[in-house]
Amino acid sequence: LWAEWLAKNQSKFQSLLIASVAAVSVEGHAQGAKMMEDAGAKAVEILLACPAPYFRSHKYTMTQDADVLREICQAVKQSVSIPVGVKIMPFSYLARAARDAGMDWITLGGVFLASPGLDLEALEPKVPGAVFISRSRLYKYITCKALLTVSKMAREMHFSAHGGVQDWKDVAEFILYGARSVQAQSVFMLKGF
């Protein structure tokens, strides 16, 4: 369905469209990537960090196994001629496995490590760096936790980042911590398009 949509609508966009592919098998990931390439996608990202309940029970979805990750990445890379990235949980061993499998970029879903935010005027960490978790602060908390992961790993390879982005300041912080691109979903979930 999405490949058909892309084939019909890609000419309406001036920006680069990167297709996201999710599947429950290695073959499914590779076939989905090929379908998107054939529909006109200029790049494809393998989605292996979606916490949706449906994906949690499948071996080839939200994996934390480096061997499984490597198997998926290699199969997708071999099935297409366009650039391939992968969205993973923010573990360095997974990022290294993805890099070794030939991924063109890695997107980290950051939810595990804490770091202070940045004062964008002074370009210094905010001190103290404590973040209080409440319903209204949950997405900011996720963003702060993702920043340290990105900063540590950006020294080794090309990273995109996401996790709790609510405004341009969050995007700027991710970039200052070392991300080369930033993905946003939380802002649209909370504030609409």
Short mmCIF file of N, CA and C in Angstrom, two decimals:
data_model
loop_
_atom_site.label_atom_id
_atom_site.label_comp_id
_atom_site.label_asym_id
_atom_site.label_seq_id
_atom_site.Cartn_x
_atom_site.Cartn_y
_atom_site.Cartn_z
N LEU A 1 0.82 -1.19 0.00
CA LEU A 1 0.00 0.00 0.00
C LEU A 1 0.87 1.27 0.00
N TRP A 2 1.88 1.30 0.88
CA TRP A 2 2.73 2.49 0.94
C TRP A 2 3.62 2.62 -0.29
N ALA A 3 4.05 1.51 -0.84
CA ALA A 3 4.84 1.57 -2.07
C ALA A 3 4.00 2.14 -3.21
N GLU A 4 2.74 1.73 -3.30
CA GLU A 4 1.84 2.29 -4.32
C GLU A 4 1.66 3.79 -4.11
N TRP A 5 1.45 4.18 -2.86
CA TRP A 5 1.29 5.60 -2.55
C TRP A 5 2.53 6.39 -2.96
N LEU A 6 3.71 5.86 -2.64
CA LEU A 6 4.95 6.55 -2.97
C LEU A 6 5.10 6.72 -4.48
N ALA A 7 4.81 5.67 -5.22
CA ALA A 7 4.94 5.73 -6.68
C ALA A 7 4.04 6.81 -7.27
N LYS A 8 2.85 6.98 -6.70
CA LYS A 8 1.89 7.97 -7.21
C LYS A 8 2.19 9.39 -6.75
N ASN A 9 2.83 9.55 -5.59
CA ASN A 9 2.94 10.87 -4.96
C ASN A 9 4.34 11.45 -4.85
N GLN A 10 5.37 10.71 -5.20
CA GLN A 10 6.73 11.20 -4.98
C GLN A 10 7.03 12.49 -5.73
N SER A 11 6.40 12.70 -6.87
CA SER A 11 6.67 13.92 -7.64
C SER A 11 6.15 15.18 -6.95
N LYS A 12 5.31 15.03 -5.96
CA LYS A 12 4.76 16.18 -5.23
C LYS A 12 5.74 16.73 -4.20
N PHE A 13 6.83 16.01 -3.93
CA PHE A 13 7.77 16.40 -2.89
C PHE A 13 9.09 16.86 -3.50
N GLN A 14 9.62 17.95 -3.00
CA GLN A 14 10.92 18.43 -3.44
C GLN A 14 12.04 17.86 -2.58
N SER A 15 11.72 17.43 -1.38
CA SER A 15 12.73 16.91 -0.48
C SER A 15 12.94 15.42 -0.72
N LEU A 16 14.06 14.93 -0.21
CA LEU A 16 14.39 13.52 -0.30
C LEU A 16 13.44 12.71 0.59
N LEU A 17 12.79 11.71 0.03
CA LEU A 17 11.93 10.84 0.81
C LEU A 17 12.67 9.55 1.13
N ILE A 18 12.76 9.25 2.41
CA ILE A 18 13.38 8.01 2.85
C ILE A 18 12.26 7.10 3.32
N ALA A 19 12.14 5.94 2.71
CA ALA A 19 11.08 5.00 3.07
C ALA A 19 11.49 4.22 4.32
N SER A 20 10.53 3.98 5.19
CA SER A 20 10.75 3.18 6.38
C SER A 20 10.13 1.81 6.14
N VAL A 21 10.88 0.76 6.46
CA VAL A 21 10.42 -0.61 6.23
C VAL A 21 10.43 -1.38 7.54
N ALA A 22 9.31 -2.00 7.86
CA ALA A 22 9.20 -2.86 9.03
C ALA A 22 8.65 -4.20 8.58
N ALA A 23 9.19 -5.27 9.12
CA ALA A 23 8.74 -6.61 8.76
C ALA A 23 9.01 -7.56 9.92
N VAL A 24 8.50 -8.79 9.81
CA VAL A 24 8.70 -9.77 10.88
C VAL A 24 9.62 -10.92 10.45
N SER A 25 10.29 -10.73 9.28
CA SER A 25 11.25 -11.74 8.83
C SER A 25 12.35 -11.04 8.05
N VAL A 26 13.47 -11.71 7.89
CA VAL A 26 14.58 -11.15 7.10
C VAL A 26 14.11 -10.93 5.67
N GLU A 27 13.43 -11.93 5.11
CA GLU A 27 12.93 -11.81 3.74
C GLU A 27 11.95 -10.65 3.61
N GLY A 28 11.10 -10.45 4.61
CA GLY A 28 10.14 -9.36 4.59
C GLY A 28 10.81 -8.00 4.56
N HIS A 29 11.87 -7.84 5.34
CA HIS A 29 12.62 -6.58 5.32
C HIS A 29 13.22 -6.34 3.94
N ALA A 30 13.84 -7.36 3.36
CA ALA A 30 14.48 -7.22 2.05
C ALA A 30 13.44 -6.94 0.96
N GLN A 31 12.32 -7.65 0.98
CA GLN A 31 11.27 -7.45 -0.03
C GLN A 31 10.65 -6.06 0.10
N GLY A 32 10.42 -5.63 1.34
CA GLY A 32 9.85 -4.30 1.55
C GLY A 32 10.77 -3.21 1.05
N ALA A 33 12.06 -3.35 1.29
CA ALA A 33 13.03 -2.36 0.81
C ALA A 33 13.05 -2.32 -0.71
N LYS A 34 13.01 -3.48 -1.35
CA LYS A 34 13.01 -3.55 -2.81
C LYS A 34 11.74 -2.92 -3.38
N MET A 35 10.61 -3.16 -2.75
CA MET A 35 9.35 -2.55 -3.20
C MET A 35 9.44 -1.03 -3.14
N MET A 36 10.02 -0.51 -2.07
CA MET A 36 10.14 0.94 -1.92
C MET A 36 11.12 1.52 -2.94
N GLU A 37 12.21 0.82 -3.19
CA GLU A 37 13.15 1.28 -4.21
C GLU A 37 12.46 1.32 -5.57
N ASP A 38 11.72 0.27 -5.91
CA ASP A 38 11.03 0.20 -7.19
C ASP A 38 9.96 1.30 -7.31
N ALA A 39 9.41 1.72 -6.17
CA ALA A 39 8.38 2.78 -6.16
C ALA A 39 8.99 4.17 -6.26
N GLY A 40 10.33 4.27 -6.13
CA GLY A 40 10.97 5.57 -6.29
C GLY A 40 11.66 6.12 -5.07
N ALA A 41 11.70 5.37 -3.95
CA ALA A 41 12.40 5.86 -2.76
C ALA A 41 13.88 6.04 -3.08
N LYS A 42 14.46 7.12 -2.58
CA LYS A 42 15.89 7.40 -2.81
C LYS A 42 16.77 6.77 -1.75
N ALA A 43 16.16 6.31 -0.66
CA ALA A 43 16.86 5.62 0.42
C ALA A 43 15.80 4.88 1.24
N VAL A 44 16.25 3.93 2.03
CA VAL A 44 15.33 3.17 2.86
C VAL A 44 15.94 2.99 4.25
N GLU A 45 15.08 3.04 5.27
CA GLU A 45 15.53 2.83 6.65
C GLU A 45 14.78 1.63 7.22
N ILE A 46 15.54 0.68 7.75
CA ILE A 46 14.98 -0.51 8.37
C ILE A 46 14.54 -0.13 9.78
N LEU A 47 13.30 -0.36 10.11
CA LEU A 47 12.76 0.00 11.42
C LEU A 47 12.90 -1.17 12.39
N LEU A 48 13.88 -1.07 13.30
CA LEU A 48 14.10 -2.10 14.30
C LEU A 48 14.03 -1.54 15.72
N ALA A 49 13.38 -0.39 15.88
CA ALA A 49 13.29 0.22 17.21
C ALA A 49 11.88 0.68 17.52
N CYS A 50 10.89 0.08 16.90
CA CYS A 50 9.51 0.47 17.16
C CYS A 50 8.97 -0.33 18.34
N PRO A 51 8.56 0.35 19.41
CA PRO A 51 8.08 -0.37 20.59
C PRO A 51 6.63 -0.82 20.51
N ALA A 52 6.01 -0.76 19.33
CA ALA A 52 4.61 -1.18 19.20
C ALA A 52 4.45 -2.62 19.69
N PRO A 53 3.39 -2.89 20.43
CA PRO A 53 3.20 -4.23 21.00
C PRO A 53 3.29 -5.36 19.97
N TYR A 54 2.80 -5.14 18.77
CA TYR A 54 2.84 -6.19 17.75
C TYR A 54 4.26 -6.62 17.43
N PHE A 55 5.20 -5.68 17.42
CA PHE A 55 6.57 -5.99 17.03
C PHE A 55 7.38 -6.67 18.14
N ARG A 56 6.99 -6.51 19.37
CA ARG A 56 7.81 -7.00 20.49
C ARG A 56 8.02 -8.51 20.50
N SER A 57 7.07 -9.26 19.99
CA SER A 57 7.16 -10.72 20.10
C SER A 57 7.88 -11.36 18.92
N HIS A 58 8.31 -10.59 17.94
CA HIS A 58 8.95 -11.17 16.75
C HIS A 58 10.46 -11.01 16.82
N LYS A 59 11.16 -12.07 16.47
CA LYS A 59 12.62 -12.10 16.51
C LYS A 59 13.27 -11.07 15.59
N TYR A 60 12.64 -10.79 14.46
CA TYR A 60 13.25 -9.93 13.45
C TYR A 60 12.66 -8.51 13.44
N THR A 61 12.20 -8.06 14.58
CA THR A 61 11.67 -6.69 14.65
C THR A 61 12.50 -5.87 15.63
N MET A 62 12.06 -5.74 16.83
CA MET A 62 12.72 -4.88 17.82
C MET A 62 13.85 -5.64 18.50
N THR A 63 14.85 -6.02 17.72
CA THR A 63 15.89 -6.92 18.21
C THR A 63 16.98 -6.20 19.00
N GLN A 64 17.50 -6.90 19.96
CA GLN A 64 18.69 -6.45 20.68
C GLN A 64 19.82 -7.46 20.48
N ASP A 65 19.66 -8.34 19.49
CA ASP A 65 20.64 -9.36 19.16
C ASP A 65 21.47 -8.87 17.98
N ALA A 66 22.76 -8.67 18.18
CA ALA A 66 23.64 -8.13 17.14
C ALA A 66 23.71 -9.04 15.91
N ASP A 67 23.67 -10.34 16.11
CA ASP A 67 23.73 -11.26 14.97
C ASP A 67 22.48 -11.16 14.11
N VAL A 68 21.33 -11.08 14.74
CA VAL A 68 20.06 -10.92 14.01
C VAL A 68 20.05 -9.58 13.27
N LEU A 69 20.49 -8.53 13.95
CA LEU A 69 20.57 -7.20 13.33
C LEU A 69 21.46 -7.24 12.09
N ARG A 70 22.62 -7.85 12.22
CA ARG A 70 23.57 -7.95 11.11
C ARG A 70 22.95 -8.73 9.93
N GLU A 71 22.25 -9.81 10.23
CA GLU A 71 21.61 -10.62 9.20
C GLU A 71 20.57 -9.80 8.42
N ILE A 72 19.74 -9.06 9.14
CA ILE A 72 18.72 -8.22 8.49
C ILE A 72 19.39 -7.14 7.64
N CYS A 73 20.35 -6.44 8.21
CA CYS A 73 21.00 -5.33 7.50
C CYS A 73 21.68 -5.81 6.23
N GLN A 74 22.37 -6.93 6.30
CA GLN A 74 23.07 -7.44 5.12
C GLN A 74 22.08 -7.87 4.04
N ALA A 75 20.98 -8.49 4.42
CA ALA A 75 19.98 -8.93 3.44
C ALA A 75 19.35 -7.73 2.73
N VAL A 76 19.02 -6.69 3.49
CA VAL A 76 18.42 -5.50 2.88
C VAL A 76 19.43 -4.80 1.99
N LYS A 77 20.65 -4.65 2.46
CA LYS A 77 21.69 -3.98 1.68
C LYS A 77 21.90 -4.69 0.34
N GLN A 78 21.84 -6.01 0.34
CA GLN A 78 22.03 -6.78 -0.89
C GLN A 78 20.83 -6.70 -1.83
N SER A 79 19.66 -6.38 -1.29
CA SER A 79 18.44 -6.40 -2.11
C SER A 79 18.20 -5.10 -2.87
N VAL A 80 18.90 -4.02 -2.51
CA VAL A 80 18.66 -2.72 -3.15
C VAL A 80 19.98 -2.06 -3.54
N SER A 81 19.87 -1.04 -4.39
CA SER A 81 21.07 -0.29 -4.79
C SER A 81 21.07 1.12 -4.21
N ILE A 82 20.04 1.48 -3.46
CA ILE A 82 19.95 2.81 -2.83
C ILE A 82 20.56 2.75 -1.43
N PRO A 83 20.86 3.92 -0.84
CA PRO A 83 21.40 3.92 0.52
C PRO A 83 20.43 3.29 1.52
N VAL A 84 20.99 2.61 2.53
CA VAL A 84 20.20 1.92 3.54
C VAL A 84 20.68 2.34 4.93
N GLY A 85 19.73 2.69 5.77
CA GLY A 85 20.01 2.98 7.17
C GLY A 85 19.17 2.07 8.04
N VAL A 86 19.41 2.12 9.33
CA VAL A 86 18.65 1.30 10.26
C VAL A 86 18.37 2.10 11.52
N LYS A 87 17.14 1.99 12.02
CA LYS A 87 16.75 2.64 13.27
C LYS A 87 16.78 1.57 14.36
N ILE A 88 17.64 1.77 15.36
CA ILE A 88 17.87 0.76 16.40
C ILE A 88 17.76 1.37 17.79
N MET A 89 17.72 0.50 18.78
CA MET A 89 17.79 0.94 20.17
C MET A 89 19.21 1.43 20.42
N PRO A 90 19.41 2.37 21.35
CA PRO A 90 20.72 3.03 21.50
C PRO A 90 21.75 2.23 22.31
N PHE A 91 22.15 1.11 21.74
CA PHE A 91 23.20 0.30 22.35
C PHE A 91 24.40 0.32 21.41
N SER A 92 25.58 0.59 21.94
CA SER A 92 26.76 0.72 21.09
C SER A 92 27.07 -0.58 20.34
N TYR A 93 26.83 -1.74 20.96
CA TYR A 93 27.13 -3.00 20.27
C TYR A 93 26.22 -3.19 19.06
N LEU A 94 24.97 -2.71 19.13
CA LEU A 94 24.07 -2.78 17.98
C LEU A 94 24.52 -1.81 16.88
N ALA A 95 24.93 -0.63 17.28
CA ALA A 95 25.40 0.36 16.31
C ALA A 95 26.63 -0.15 15.57
N ARG A 96 27.54 -0.76 16.30
CA ARG A 96 28.74 -1.29 15.65
C ARG A 96 28.40 -2.45 14.71
N ALA A 97 27.45 -3.29 15.09
CA ALA A 97 27.02 -4.39 14.22
C ALA A 97 26.39 -3.84 12.95
N ALA A 98 25.59 -2.78 13.07
CA ALA A 98 24.97 -2.16 11.90
C ALA A 98 26.03 -1.52 11.00
N ARG A 99 26.98 -0.85 11.61
CA ARG A 99 28.08 -0.25 10.83
C ARG A 99 28.84 -1.33 10.08
N ASP A 100 29.17 -2.42 10.78
CA ASP A 100 29.93 -3.50 10.17
C ASP A 100 29.14 -4.21 9.06
N ALA A 101 27.81 -4.12 9.12
CA ALA A 101 26.96 -4.72 8.08
C ALA A 101 26.82 -3.81 6.87
N GLY A 102 27.45 -2.62 6.92
CA GLY A 102 27.46 -1.74 5.76
C GLY A 102 26.38 -0.68 5.71
N MET A 103 25.75 -0.40 6.84
CA MET A 103 24.70 0.62 6.83
C MET A 103 25.29 1.99 6.50
N ASP A 104 24.53 2.77 5.74
CA ASP A 104 24.97 4.12 5.36
C ASP A 104 24.75 5.13 6.47
N TRP A 105 23.80 4.87 7.35
CA TRP A 105 23.59 5.69 8.54
C TRP A 105 22.87 4.84 9.57
N ILE A 106 22.89 5.33 10.79
CA ILE A 106 22.23 4.65 11.90
C ILE A 106 21.42 5.69 12.65
N THR A 107 20.16 5.36 12.92
CA THR A 107 19.29 6.23 13.70
C THR A 107 19.13 5.61 15.08
N LEU A 108 19.41 6.38 16.11
CA LEU A 108 19.28 5.89 17.47
C LEU A 108 17.96 6.33 18.08
N GLY A 109 17.23 5.36 18.59
CA GLY A 109 16.04 5.66 19.39
C GLY A 109 16.50 5.76 20.82
N GLY A 110 16.66 6.98 21.35
CA GLY A 110 17.34 7.15 22.63
C GLY A 110 16.42 7.15 23.82
N VAL A 111 16.53 6.13 24.65
CA VAL A 111 15.70 6.08 25.84
C VAL A 111 16.41 5.56 27.08
N PHE A 112 17.74 5.47 27.07
CA PHE A 112 18.37 4.80 28.19
C PHE A 112 19.36 5.61 29.01
N LEU A 113 20.09 6.54 28.42
CA LEU A 113 21.10 7.26 29.16
C LEU A 113 20.67 8.70 29.40
N ALA A 114 21.06 9.26 30.52
CA ALA A 114 20.66 10.63 30.84
C ALA A 114 21.83 11.58 30.63
N SER A 115 21.51 12.78 30.21
CA SER A 115 22.51 13.83 30.08
C SER A 115 21.82 15.16 30.27
N PRO A 116 22.56 16.19 30.62
CA PRO A 116 21.93 17.50 30.74
C PRO A 116 21.62 18.05 29.36
N GLY A 117 20.61 18.90 29.29
CA GLY A 117 20.34 19.60 28.05
C GLY A 117 21.40 20.67 27.86
N LEU A 118 21.34 21.36 26.72
CA LEU A 118 22.31 22.41 26.44
C LEU A 118 21.65 23.77 26.49
N ASP A 119 22.38 24.74 27.04
CA ASP A 119 21.98 26.14 26.98
C ASP A 119 22.40 26.61 25.59
N LEU A 120 21.43 26.87 24.73
CA LEU A 120 21.74 27.19 23.34
C LEU A 120 22.36 28.56 23.16
N GLU A 121 22.21 29.45 24.13
CA GLU A 121 22.86 30.77 24.05
C GLU A 121 24.34 30.67 24.41
N ALA A 122 24.62 29.95 25.51
CA ALA A 122 25.99 29.83 26.00
C ALA A 122 26.74 28.63 25.39
N LEU A 123 25.99 27.72 24.75
CA LEU A 123 26.55 26.48 24.22
C LEU A 123 27.29 25.69 25.30
N GLU A 124 26.64 25.58 26.45
CA GLU A 124 27.18 24.83 27.58
C GLU A 124 26.08 23.95 28.16
N PRO A 125 26.46 22.85 28.82
CA PRO A 125 25.45 22.01 29.46
C PRO A 125 24.69 22.78 30.53
N LYS A 126 23.39 22.49 30.64
CA LYS A 126 22.59 23.08 31.70
C LYS A 126 22.93 22.36 33.00
N VAL A 127 23.14 23.11 34.04
CA VAL A 127 23.47 22.52 35.33
C VAL A 127 22.51 23.10 36.35
N PRO A 128 21.87 22.31 37.20
CA PRO A 128 22.01 20.85 37.25
C PRO A 128 21.29 20.20 36.09
N GLY A 129 21.64 18.94 35.84
CA GLY A 129 21.08 18.23 34.71
C GLY A 129 19.90 17.34 35.06
N ALA A 130 19.31 17.54 36.23
CA ALA A 130 18.20 16.68 36.64
C ALA A 130 16.97 16.95 35.78
N VAL A 131 16.27 15.88 35.45
CA VAL A 131 15.03 15.99 34.70
C VAL A 131 13.96 15.26 35.48
N PHE A 132 12.84 15.92 35.74
CA PHE A 132 11.75 15.30 36.48
C PHE A 132 10.78 14.66 35.51
N ILE A 133 10.38 13.42 35.80
CA ILE A 133 9.47 12.72 34.91
C ILE A 133 8.04 12.94 35.37
N SER A 134 7.24 13.46 34.49
CA SER A 134 5.80 13.57 34.70
C SER A 134 5.17 13.47 33.33
N ARG A 135 3.86 13.40 33.27
CA ARG A 135 3.21 13.26 31.96
C ARG A 135 3.61 14.39 31.03
N SER A 136 3.67 15.59 31.55
CA SER A 136 3.97 16.74 30.69
C SER A 136 5.45 16.82 30.32
N ARG A 137 6.30 16.12 31.05
CA ARG A 137 7.74 16.22 30.81
C ARG A 137 8.33 14.95 30.20
N LEU A 138 7.50 13.96 29.93
CA LEU A 138 8.00 12.67 29.47
C LEU A 138 8.83 12.79 28.21
N TYR A 139 8.36 13.52 27.21
CA TYR A 139 9.08 13.59 25.95
C TYR A 139 10.39 14.36 26.09
N LYS A 140 10.42 15.40 26.93
CA LYS A 140 11.67 16.12 27.18
C LYS A 140 12.65 15.20 27.88
N TYR A 141 12.17 14.36 28.77
CA TYR A 141 13.01 13.39 29.46
C TYR A 141 13.66 12.43 28.46
N ILE A 142 12.86 11.93 27.51
CA ILE A 142 13.39 11.02 26.50
C ILE A 142 14.47 11.72 25.69
N THR A 143 14.23 12.98 25.30
CA THR A 143 15.22 13.74 24.54
C THR A 143 16.52 13.85 25.30
N CYS A 144 16.48 14.23 26.56
CA CYS A 144 17.69 14.38 27.36
C CYS A 144 18.44 13.05 27.48
N LYS A 145 17.72 11.98 27.64
CA LYS A 145 18.36 10.68 27.75
C LYS A 145 19.05 10.29 26.45
N ALA A 146 18.49 10.69 25.32
CA ALA A 146 19.07 10.32 24.03
C ALA A 146 20.33 11.10 23.71
N LEU A 147 20.46 12.31 24.24
CA LEU A 147 21.56 13.19 23.85
C LEU A 147 22.94 12.60 24.17
N LEU A 148 23.11 12.04 25.34
CA LEU A 148 24.41 11.50 25.70
C LEU A 148 24.77 10.31 24.82
N THR A 149 23.79 9.46 24.54
CA THR A 149 24.05 8.32 23.67
C THR A 149 24.55 8.80 22.32
N VAL A 150 23.87 9.78 21.75
CA VAL A 150 24.26 10.31 20.44
C VAL A 150 25.67 10.88 20.50
N SER A 151 25.97 11.67 21.54
CA SER A 151 27.28 12.31 21.61
C SER A 151 28.41 11.29 21.71
N LYS A 152 28.19 10.21 22.43
CA LYS A 152 29.23 9.19 22.56
C LYS A 152 29.46 8.46 21.24
N MET A 153 28.40 8.15 20.54
CA MET A 153 28.51 7.31 19.37
C MET A 153 28.79 8.09 18.09
N ALA A 154 28.50 9.37 18.07
CA ALA A 154 28.72 10.17 16.86
C ALA A 154 30.20 10.28 16.51
N ARG A 155 31.05 10.04 17.49
CA ARG A 155 32.49 10.07 17.22
C ARG A 155 32.92 8.92 16.31
N GLU A 156 32.13 7.84 16.29
CA GLU A 156 32.52 6.64 15.56
C GLU A 156 31.88 6.51 14.19
N MET A 157 30.67 7.04 13.99
CA MET A 157 29.96 6.82 12.74
C MET A 157 28.87 7.86 12.53
N HIS A 158 28.24 7.85 11.35
CA HIS A 158 27.18 8.81 11.02
C HIS A 158 25.90 8.42 11.73
N PHE A 159 25.37 9.35 12.52
CA PHE A 159 24.14 9.08 13.26
C PHE A 159 23.07 10.09 13.00
N SER A 160 21.86 9.59 12.95
CA SER A 160 20.65 10.39 13.00
C SER A 160 20.12 10.17 14.41
N ALA A 161 19.29 11.06 14.89
CA ALA A 161 18.79 10.91 16.26
C ALA A 161 17.30 11.20 16.31
N HIS A 162 16.64 10.62 17.29
CA HIS A 162 15.23 10.94 17.55
C HIS A 162 14.92 10.57 18.98
N GLY A 163 13.82 11.06 19.47
CA GLY A 163 13.39 10.75 20.83
C GLY A 163 12.95 11.99 21.56
N GLY A 164 11.66 12.29 21.54
CA GLY A 164 11.11 13.38 22.32
C GLY A 164 11.23 14.76 21.72
N VAL A 165 11.53 14.91 20.45
CA VAL A 165 11.68 16.23 19.84
C VAL A 165 10.35 16.96 19.87
N GLN A 166 10.36 18.16 20.49
CA GLN A 166 9.14 18.97 20.59
C GLN A 166 9.26 20.32 19.90
N ASP A 167 10.48 20.77 19.63
CA ASP A 167 10.64 22.07 18.99
C ASP A 167 12.04 22.19 18.40
N TRP A 168 12.34 23.33 17.79
CA TRP A 168 13.63 23.54 17.14
C TRP A 168 14.80 23.45 18.11
N LYS A 169 14.56 23.77 19.38
CA LYS A 169 15.64 23.72 20.36
C LYS A 169 16.11 22.28 20.58
N ASP A 170 15.17 21.34 20.60
CA ASP A 170 15.54 19.93 20.75
C ASP A 170 16.38 19.48 19.55
N VAL A 171 15.99 19.92 18.36
CA VAL A 171 16.75 19.58 17.15
C VAL A 171 18.16 20.13 17.26
N ALA A 172 18.28 21.40 17.68
CA ALA A 172 19.60 22.03 17.82
C ALA A 172 20.46 21.28 18.84
N GLU A 173 19.87 20.85 19.94
CA GLU A 173 20.64 20.12 20.96
C GLU A 173 21.17 18.80 20.39
N PHE A 174 20.34 18.06 19.67
CA PHE A 174 20.80 16.81 19.08
C PHE A 174 21.98 17.07 18.14
N ILE A 175 21.88 18.12 17.33
CA ILE A 175 22.97 18.43 16.39
C ILE A 175 24.23 18.82 17.14
N LEU A 176 24.09 19.61 18.19
CA LEU A 176 25.27 20.01 18.97
C LEU A 176 25.91 18.82 19.68
N TYR A 177 25.12 17.82 20.00
CA TYR A 177 25.67 16.62 20.62
C TYR A 177 26.29 15.67 19.60
N GLY A 178 26.12 15.95 18.28
CA GLY A 178 26.82 15.15 17.28
C GLY A 178 25.96 14.48 16.23
N ALA A 179 24.64 14.55 16.34
CA ALA A 179 23.80 13.95 15.31
C ALA A 179 23.94 14.74 14.01
N ARG A 180 23.94 14.03 12.89
CA ARG A 180 24.02 14.70 11.59
C ARG A 180 22.65 14.97 11.01
N SER A 181 21.63 14.32 11.54
CA SER A 181 20.25 14.60 11.16
C SER A 181 19.37 14.24 12.35
N VAL A 182 18.14 14.77 12.34
CA VAL A 182 17.22 14.56 13.46
C VAL A 182 15.85 14.20 12.90
N GLN A 183 15.22 13.21 13.50
CA GLN A 183 13.87 12.82 13.12
C GLN A 183 12.91 13.27 14.21
N ALA A 184 11.72 13.67 13.80
CA ALA A 184 10.73 14.16 14.77
C ALA A 184 9.41 13.43 14.59
N GLN A 185 8.86 12.96 15.70
CA GLN A 185 7.54 12.37 15.69
C GLN A 185 6.73 12.89 16.88
N SER A 186 7.37 13.01 18.03
CA SER A 186 6.67 13.41 19.25
C SER A 186 5.94 14.73 19.09
N VAL A 187 6.59 15.71 18.43
CA VAL A 187 5.98 17.03 18.26
C VAL A 187 4.66 16.91 17.51
N PHE A 188 4.59 16.05 16.53
CA PHE A 188 3.35 15.89 15.76
C PHE A 188 2.29 15.12 16.53
N MET A 189 2.75 14.15 17.35
CA MET A 189 1.81 13.42 18.19
C MET A 189 1.18 14.33 19.23
N LEU A 190 1.97 15.25 19.77
CA LEU A 190 1.49 16.12 20.84
C LEU A 190 0.79 17.37 20.34
N LYS A 191 1.26 17.94 19.23
CA LYS A 191 0.75 19.23 18.77
C LYS A 191 0.03 19.17 17.44
N GLY A 192 0.08 18.03 16.76
CA GLY A 192 -0.56 17.91 15.44
C GLY A 192 0.34 18.45 14.34
N PHE A 193 -0.08 18.25 13.11
CA PHE A 193 0.72 18.70 11.98
C PHE A 193 0.60 20.19 11.77
#
